[in-house]
């Protein structure tokens, strides 16, 4: 992906449109002292879903030309995405990070340095991003965003809710929320009740300490017993 580094583990999802698989990952790095300054570099990082290539005539995806771009915006501490269709002829999708927050574009250095969580049963992927702190005494903390996507299209996952949101318009739907002091490595853990329900994302919270949870669309059987003729 050009100058975009991949430093986390990709996730594999079934692609309902092509019958193959989609490899989902985010780009960015936070490994050395040169990565601490959010102003380092000029390349905007991104989230990707690359479809499995089944033809020898086109074995490599080069650049973003064959990918469908989902647009992202930020307002009032929330993130929203478009839900553009991804035709079978496309090689996949991508979403550029560091969106305009309403005050004008700024290179905040948003990146993915934590392995995303795969919810394979519902074909959703949960990303948490990182915007390193600048060292400003007035705002020293790192920030980021929790983003829940449909792995097949890169658009917002169905059924997600992060509270009241502004009138997005222009085909945007809520897909995530801003978080403070996000993790800077490893994977993204989550827990839920044995029968299903909301996924509580561990170690990720909004400003003020409010924990973040993701509605789980799939309820599971908690127990069972075998019925005989006498039951």
PDB file of N, CA and C in Angstrom, residues 16-84:
ATOM      1  N   UNK A  16     -19.408 -12.026   0.721  1.00  0.00           N
ATOM      2  CA  UNK A  16     -20.668 -12.558   0.207  1.00  0.00           C
ATOM      3  C   UNK A  16     -20.932 -12.215  -1.253  1.00  0.00           C
ATOM      4  N   UNK A  17     -20.197 -11.254  -1.805  1.00  0.00           N
ATOM      5  CA  UNK A  17     -20.452 -10.818  -3.174  1.00  0.00           C
ATOM      6  C   UNK A  17     -19.659 -11.627  -4.199  1.00  0.00           C
ATOM      7  N   UNK A  18     -18.417 -11.943  -3.868  1.00  0.00           N
ATOM      8  CA  UNK A  18     -17.574 -12.656  -4.834  1.00  0.00           C
ATOM      9  C   UNK A  18     -17.455 -14.141  -4.540  1.00  0.00           C
ATOM     10  N   UNK A  19     -17.844 -14.562  -3.332  1.00  0.00           N
ATOM     11  CA  UNK A  19     -17.708 -15.960  -2.968  1.00  0.00           C
ATOM     12  C   UNK A  19     -16.330 -16.311  -2.450  1.00  0.00           C
ATOM     13  N   UNK A  20     -15.417 -15.347  -2.430  1.00  0.00           N
ATOM     14  CA  UNK A  20     -14.073 -15.578  -1.916  1.00  0.00           C
ATOM     15  C   UNK A  20     -13.908 -14.989  -0.531  1.00  0.00           C
ATOM     16  N   UNK A  21     -12.749 -14.360  -0.291  1.00  0.00           N
ATOM     17  CA  UNK A  21     -12.454 -13.772   1.003  1.00  0.00           C
ATOM     18  C   UNK A  21     -12.005 -12.323   0.843  1.00  0.00           C
ATOM     19  N   UNK A  22     -12.148 -11.566   1.917  1.00  0.00           N
ATOM     20  CA  UNK A  22     -11.653 -10.195   1.980  1.00  0.00           C
ATOM     21  C   UNK A  22     -10.659 -10.082   3.129  1.00  0.00           C
ATOM     22  N   UNK A  23      -9.480  -9.541   2.830  1.00  0.00           N
ATOM     23  CA  UNK A  23      -8.463  -9.311   3.853  1.00  0.00           C
ATOM     24  C   UNK A  23      -8.609  -7.872   4.345  1.00  0.00           C
ATOM     25  N   UNK A  24      -8.880  -7.699   5.638  1.00  0.00           N
ATOM     26  CA  UNK A  24      -9.147  -6.378   6.217  1.00  0.00           C
ATOM     27  C   UNK A  24      -8.000  -5.991   7.151  1.00  0.00           C
ATOM     28  N   UNK A  25      -7.500  -4.761   7.014  1.00  0.00           N
ATOM     29  CA  UNK A  25      -6.397  -4.295   7.852  1.00  0.00           C
ATOM     30  C   UNK A  25      -6.363  -2.779   7.850  1.00  0.00           C
ATOM     31  N   UNK A  26      -5.589  -2.218   8.771  1.00  0.00           N
ATOM     32  CA  UNK A  26      -5.369  -0.781   8.822  1.00  0.00           C
ATOM     33  C   UNK A  26      -3.895  -0.491   8.673  1.00  0.00           C
ATOM     34  N   UNK A  27      -3.555   0.739   8.326  1.00  0.00           N
ATOM     35  CA  UNK A  27      -2.154   1.102   8.131  1.00  0.00           C
ATOM     36  C   UNK A  27      -1.708   2.116   9.171  1.00  0.00           C
ATOM     37  N   UNK A  28      -0.395   2.165   9.377  1.00  0.00           N
ATOM     38  CA  UNK A  28       0.195   3.096  10.329  1.00  0.00           C
ATOM     39  C   UNK A  28       1.216   2.393  11.194  1.00  0.00           C
ATOM     40  N   UNK A  29       2.056   3.154  11.865  1.00  0.00           N
ATOM     41  CA  UNK A  29       3.068   2.588  12.754  1.00  0.00           C
ATOM     42  C   UNK A  29       3.294   3.492  13.955  1.00  0.00           C
ATOM     43  N   UNK A  30       3.739   2.861  15.045  1.00  0.00           N
ATOM     44  CA  UNK A  30       4.046   3.578  16.279  1.00  0.00           C
ATOM     45  C   UNK A  30       5.126   2.767  16.991  1.00  0.00           C
ATOM     46  N   UNK A  31       6.289   2.693  16.326  1.00  0.00           N
ATOM     47  CA  UNK A  31       7.341   1.775  16.749  1.00  0.00           C
ATOM     48  C   UNK A  31       8.579   2.471  17.292  1.00  0.00           C
ATOM     49  N   UNK A  32       8.925   3.644  16.767  1.00  0.00           N
ATOM     50  CA  UNK A  32      10.138   4.329  17.175  1.00  0.00           C
ATOM     51  C   UNK A  32       9.895   5.775  17.539  1.00  0.00           C
ATOM     52  N   UNK A  33      10.965   6.455  17.942  1.00  0.00           N
ATOM     53  CA  UNK A  33      10.835   7.850  18.366  1.00  0.00           C
ATOM     54  C   UNK A  33      10.336   8.744  17.244  1.00  0.00           C
ATOM     55  N   UNK A  34      10.655   8.399  16.006  1.00  0.00           N
ATOM     56  CA  UNK A  34      10.212   9.223  14.880  1.00  0.00           C
ATOM     57  C   UNK A  34       8.707   9.124  14.646  1.00  0.00           C
ATOM     58  N   UNK A  35       8.061   8.102  15.249  1.00  0.00           N
ATOM     59  CA  UNK A  35       6.619   7.924  15.065  1.00  0.00           C
ATOM     60  C   UNK A  35       5.793   8.649  16.117  1.00  0.00           C
ATOM     61  N   UNK A  36       6.454   9.183  17.138  1.00  0.00           N
ATOM     62  CA  UNK A  36       5.728   9.807  18.241  1.00  0.00           C
ATOM     63  C   UNK A  36       5.098  11.121  17.812  1.00  0.00           C
ATOM     64  N   UNK A  37       5.821  11.909  17.031  1.00  0.00           N
ATOM     65  CA  UNK A  37       5.311  13.199  16.571  1.00  0.00           C
ATOM     66  C   UNK A  37       4.211  12.965  15.544  1.00  0.00           C
ATOM     67  N   UNK A  38       2.967  13.373  15.816  1.00  0.00           N
ATOM     68  CA  UNK A  38       1.882  13.135  14.860  1.00  0.00           C
ATOM     69  C   UNK A  38       2.077  13.859  13.538  1.00  0.00           C
ATOM     70  N   UNK A  39       2.977  14.836  13.495  1.00  0.00           N
ATOM     71  CA  UNK A  39       3.195  15.574  12.253  1.00  0.00           C
ATOM     72  C   UNK A  39       4.209  14.896  11.340  1.00  0.00           C
ATOM     73  N   UNK A  40       4.797  13.769  11.832  1.00  0.00           N
ATOM     74  CA  UNK A  40       5.794  13.065  11.038  1.00  0.00           C
ATOM     75  C   UNK A  40       5.148  12.453   9.798  1.00  0.00           C
ATOM     76  N   UNK A  41       5.707  12.742   8.653  1.00  0.00           N
ATOM     77  CA  UNK A  41       5.187  12.181   7.412  1.00  0.00           C
ATOM     78  C   UNK A  41       3.993  12.955   6.902  1.00  0.00           C
ATOM     79  N   UNK A  42       3.675  12.743   5.661  1.00  0.00           N
ATOM     80  CA  UNK A  42       2.565  13.463   5.032  1.00  0.00           C
ATOM     81  C   UNK A  42       1.530  12.513   4.452  1.00  0.00           C
ATOM     82  N   UNK A  43       1.736  11.199   4.601  1.00  0.00           N
ATOM     83  CA  UNK A  43       0.825  10.227   4.020  1.00  0.00           C
ATOM     84  C   UNK A  43      -0.338   9.985   4.967  1.00  0.00           C
ATOM     85  N   UNK A  44      -1.549  10.147   4.476  1.00  0.00           N
ATOM     86  CA  UNK A  44      -2.732   9.866   5.281  1.00  0.00           C
ATOM     87  C   UNK A  44      -2.944   8.358   5.328  1.00  0.00           C
ATOM     88  N   UNK A  45      -3.099   7.802   6.529  1.00  0.00           N
ATOM     89  CA  UNK A  45      -3.279   6.362   6.691  1.00  0.00           C
ATOM     90  C   UNK A  45      -4.718   5.969   6.383  1.00  0.00           C
ATOM     91  N   UNK A  46      -4.964   4.637   6.298  1.00  0.00           N
ATOM     92  CA  UNK A  46      -6.265   4.192   5.819  1.00  0.00           C
ATOM     93  C   UNK A  46      -6.623   2.819   6.358  1.00  0.00           C
ATOM     94  N   UNK A  47      -7.893   2.475   6.221  1.00  0.00           N
ATOM     95  CA  UNK A  47      -8.414   1.140   6.469  1.00  0.00           C
ATOM     96  C   UNK A  47      -8.679   0.503   5.115  1.00  0.00           C
ATOM     97  N   UNK A  48      -8.373  -0.787   5.003  1.00  0.00           N
ATOM     98  CA  UNK A  48      -8.505  -1.474   3.716  1.00  0.00           C
ATOM     99  C   UNK A  48      -9.260  -2.786   3.854  1.00  0.00           C
ATOM    100  N   UNK A  49      -9.982  -3.132   2.788  1.00  0.00           N
ATOM    101  CA  UNK A  49     -10.545  -4.463   2.607  1.00  0.00           C
ATOM    102  C   UNK A  49     -10.206  -4.907   1.196  1.00  0.00           C
ATOM    103  N   UNK A  50      -9.269  -5.837   1.049  1.00  0.00           N
ATOM    104  CA  UNK A  50      -8.795  -6.285  -0.265  1.00  0.00           C
ATOM    105  C   UNK A  50      -9.356  -7.672  -0.558  1.00  0.00           C
ATOM    106  N   UNK A  51     -10.041  -7.786  -1.672  1.00  0.00           N
ATOM    107  CA  UNK A  51     -10.634  -9.060  -2.051  1.00  0.00           C
ATOM    108  C   UNK A  51      -9.586 -10.055  -2.532  1.00  0.00           C
ATOM    109  N   UNK A  52      -9.865 -11.314  -2.281  1.00  0.00           N
ATOM    110  CA  UNK A  52      -9.011 -12.388  -2.762  1.00  0.00           C
ATOM    111  C   UNK A  52      -8.951 -12.349  -4.288  1.00  0.00           C
ATOM    112  N   UNK A  53      -7.746 -12.410  -4.831  1.00  0.00           N
ATOM    113  CA  UNK A  53      -7.563 -12.380  -6.281  1.00  0.00           C
ATOM    114  C   UNK A  53      -7.576 -13.807  -6.817  1.00  0.00           C
ATOM    115  N   UNK A  54      -8.506 -14.095  -7.715  1.00  0.00           N
ATOM    116  CA  UNK A  54      -8.642 -15.459  -8.219  1.00  0.00           C
ATOM    117  C   UNK A  54      -8.196 -15.617  -9.666  1.00  0.00           C
ATOM    118  N   UNK A  55      -7.798 -14.537 -10.302  1.00  0.00           N
ATOM    119  CA  UNK A  55      -7.379 -14.620 -11.698  1.00  0.00           C
ATOM    120  C   UNK A  55      -5.904 -14.307 -11.817  1.00  0.00           C
ATOM    121  N   UNK A  56      -5.184 -15.072 -12.620  1.00  0.00           N
ATOM    122  CA  UNK A  56      -3.758 -14.844 -12.804  1.00  0.00           C
ATOM    123  C   UNK A  56      -3.477 -13.592 -13.619  1.00  0.00           C
ATOM    124  N   UNK A  57      -4.477 -13.133 -14.372  1.00  0.00           N
ATOM    125  CA  UNK A  57      -4.258 -11.957 -15.204  1.00  0.00           C
ATOM    126  C   UNK A  57      -4.151 -10.678 -14.360  1.00  0.00           C
ATOM    127  N   UNK A  58      -4.638 -10.721 -13.130  1.00  0.00           N
ATOM    128  CA  UNK A  58      -4.582  -9.539 -12.265  1.00  0.00           C
ATOM    129  C   UNK A  58      -4.234  -9.980 -10.838  1.00  0.00           C
ATOM    130  N   UNK A  59      -3.005 -10.456 -10.615  1.00  0.00           N
ATOM    131  CA  UNK A  59      -2.663 -11.045  -9.313  1.00  0.00           C
ATOM    132  C   UNK A  59      -2.362 -10.041  -8.216  1.00  0.00           C
ATOM    133  N   UNK A  60      -2.141  -8.773  -8.552  1.00  0.00           N
ATOM    134  CA  UNK A  60      -1.720  -7.785  -7.563  1.00  0.00           C
ATOM    135  C   UNK A  60      -2.619  -6.561  -7.631  1.00  0.00           C
ATOM    136  N   UNK A  61      -3.024  -6.053  -6.454  1.00  0.00           N
ATOM    137  CA  UNK A  61      -3.782  -4.807  -6.386  1.00  0.00           C
ATOM    138  C   UNK A  61      -2.793  -3.677  -6.172  1.00  0.00           C
ATOM    139  N   UNK A  62      -2.697  -2.784  -7.136  1.00  0.00           N
ATOM    140  CA  UNK A  62      -1.753  -1.671  -7.052  1.00  0.00           C
ATOM    141  C   UNK A  62      -2.515  -0.363  -6.894  1.00  0.00           C
ATOM    142  N   UNK A  63      -2.223   0.359  -5.811  1.00  0.00           N
ATOM    143  CA  UNK A  63      -2.879   1.636  -5.592  1.00  0.00           C
ATOM    144  C   UNK A  63      -4.342   1.477  -5.229  1.00  0.00           C
ATOM    145  N   UNK A  64      -5.055   2.609  -5.251  1.00  0.00           N
ATOM    146  CA  UNK A  64      -6.453   2.628  -4.828  1.00  0.00           C
ATOM    147  C   UNK A  64      -7.440   2.709  -5.998  1.00  0.00           C
ATOM    148  N   UNK A  65      -6.931   2.690  -7.231  1.00  0.00           N
ATOM    149  CA  UNK A  65      -7.795   2.936  -8.384  1.00  0.00           C
ATOM    150  C   UNK A  65      -8.886   1.886  -8.536  1.00  0.00           C
ATOM    151  N   UNK A  66      -8.594   0.634  -8.173  1.00  0.00           N
ATOM    152  CA  UNK A  66      -9.580  -0.440  -8.341  1.00  0.00           C
ATOM    153  C   UNK A  66     -10.417  -0.668  -7.084  1.00  0.00           C
ATOM    154  N   UNK A  67     -10.258   0.208  -6.081  1.00  0.00           N
ATOM    155  CA  UNK A  67     -10.979   0.074  -4.818  1.00  0.00           C
ATOM    156  C   UNK A  67     -12.067   1.139  -4.706  1.00  0.00           C
ATOM    157  N   UNK A  68     -13.148   0.804  -4.025  1.00  0.00           N
ATOM    158  CA  UNK A  68     -14.218   1.765  -3.751  1.00  0.00           C
ATOM    159  C   UNK A  68     -13.877   2.509  -2.456  1.00  0.00           C
ATOM    160  N   UNK A  69     -13.903   3.836  -2.497  1.00  0.00           N
ATOM    161  CA  UNK A  69     -13.599   4.622  -1.303  1.00  0.00           C
ATOM    162  C   UNK A  69     -14.875   4.975  -0.557  1.00  0.00           C
ATOM    163  N   UNK A  70     -14.906   4.622   0.723  1.00  0.00           N
ATOM    164  CA  UNK A  70     -15.951   5.099   1.620  1.00  0.00           C
ATOM    165  C   UNK A  70     -15.425   6.358   2.303  1.00  0.00           C
ATOM    166  N   UNK A  71     -16.224   7.416   2.327  1.00  0.00           N
ATOM    167  CA  UNK A  71     -15.806   8.681   2.924  1.00  0.00           C
ATOM    168  C   UNK A  71     -16.143   8.705   4.412  1.00  0.00           C
ATOM    169  N   UNK A  72     -15.307   9.375   5.188  1.00  0.00           N
ATOM    170  CA  UNK A  72     -15.503   9.485   6.633  1.00  0.00           C
ATOM    171  C   UNK A  72     -15.507  10.954   7.055  1.00  0.00           C
ATOM    172  N   UNK A  73     -16.401  11.295   7.988  1.00  0.00           N
ATOM    173  CA  UNK A  73     -16.416  12.632   8.566  1.00  0.00           C
ATOM    174  C   UNK A  73     -16.531  12.508  10.084  1.00  0.00           C
ATOM    175  N   UNK A  74     -16.228  13.612  10.776  1.00  0.00           N
ATOM    176  CA  UNK A  74     -16.278  13.636  12.237  1.00  0.00           C
ATOM    177  C   UNK A  74     -17.029  14.876  12.698  1.00  0.00           C
ATOM    178  N   UNK A  75     -17.984  14.676  13.610  1.00  0.00           N
ATOM    179  CA  UNK A  75     -18.726  15.782  14.192  1.00  0.00           C
ATOM    180  C   UNK A  75     -19.114  15.421  15.620  1.00  0.00           C
ATOM    181  N   UNK A  76     -18.958  16.369  16.532  1.00  0.00           N
ATOM    182  CA  UNK A  76     -19.448  16.219  17.905  1.00  0.00           C
ATOM    183  C   UNK A  76     -18.973  14.916  18.557  1.00  0.00           C
ATOM    184  N   UNK A  77     -17.745  14.550  18.322  1.00  0.00           N
ATOM    185  CA  UNK A  77     -17.192  13.369  18.955  1.00  0.00           C
ATOM    186  C   UNK A  77     -17.615  12.048  18.356  1.00  0.00           C
ATOM    187  N   UNK A  78     -18.237  12.085  17.168  1.00  0.00           N
ATOM    188  CA  UNK A  78     -18.670  10.868  16.502  1.00  0.00           C
ATOM    189  C   UNK A  78     -18.081  10.794  15.101  1.00  0.00           C
ATOM    190  N   UNK A  79     -18.017   9.603  14.562  1.00  0.00           N
ATOM    191  CA  UNK A  79     -17.571   9.374  13.188  1.00  0.00           C
ATOM    192  C   UNK A  79     -18.718   8.811  12.359  1.00  0.00           C
ATOM    193  N   UNK A  80     -18.760   9.188  11.095  1.00  0.00           N
ATOM    194  CA  UNK A  80     -19.773   8.672  10.178  1.00  0.00           C
ATOM    195  C   UNK A  80     -19.117   8.288   8.863  1.00  0.00           C
ATOM    196  N   UNK A  81     -19.730   7.320   8.182  1.00  0.00           N
ATOM    197  CA  UNK A  81     -19.216   6.797   6.920  1.00  0.00           C
ATOM    198  C   UNK A  81     -20.313   6.733   5.876  1.00  0.00           C
ATOM    199  N   UNK A  82     -19.899   6.752   4.614  1.00  0.00           N
ATOM    200  CA  UNK A  82     -20.827   6.478   3.526  1.00  0.00           C
ATOM    201  C   UNK A  82     -21.005   4.968   3.397  1.00  0.00           C
ATOM    202  N   UNK A  83     -22.071   4.590   2.695  1.00  0.00           N
ATOM    203  CA  UNK A  83     -22.344   3.178   2.443  1.00  0.00           C
ATOM    204  C   UNK A  83     -22.424   2.950   0.928  1.00  0.00           C
ATOM    205  N   UNK A  84     -21.328   3.211   0.245  1.00  0.00           N
ATOM    206  CA  UNK A  84     -21.302   3.028  -1.197  1.00  0.00           C
ATOM    207  C   UNK A  84     -21.225   1.545  -1.549  1.00  0.00           C
TER     208      UNK A  84
END
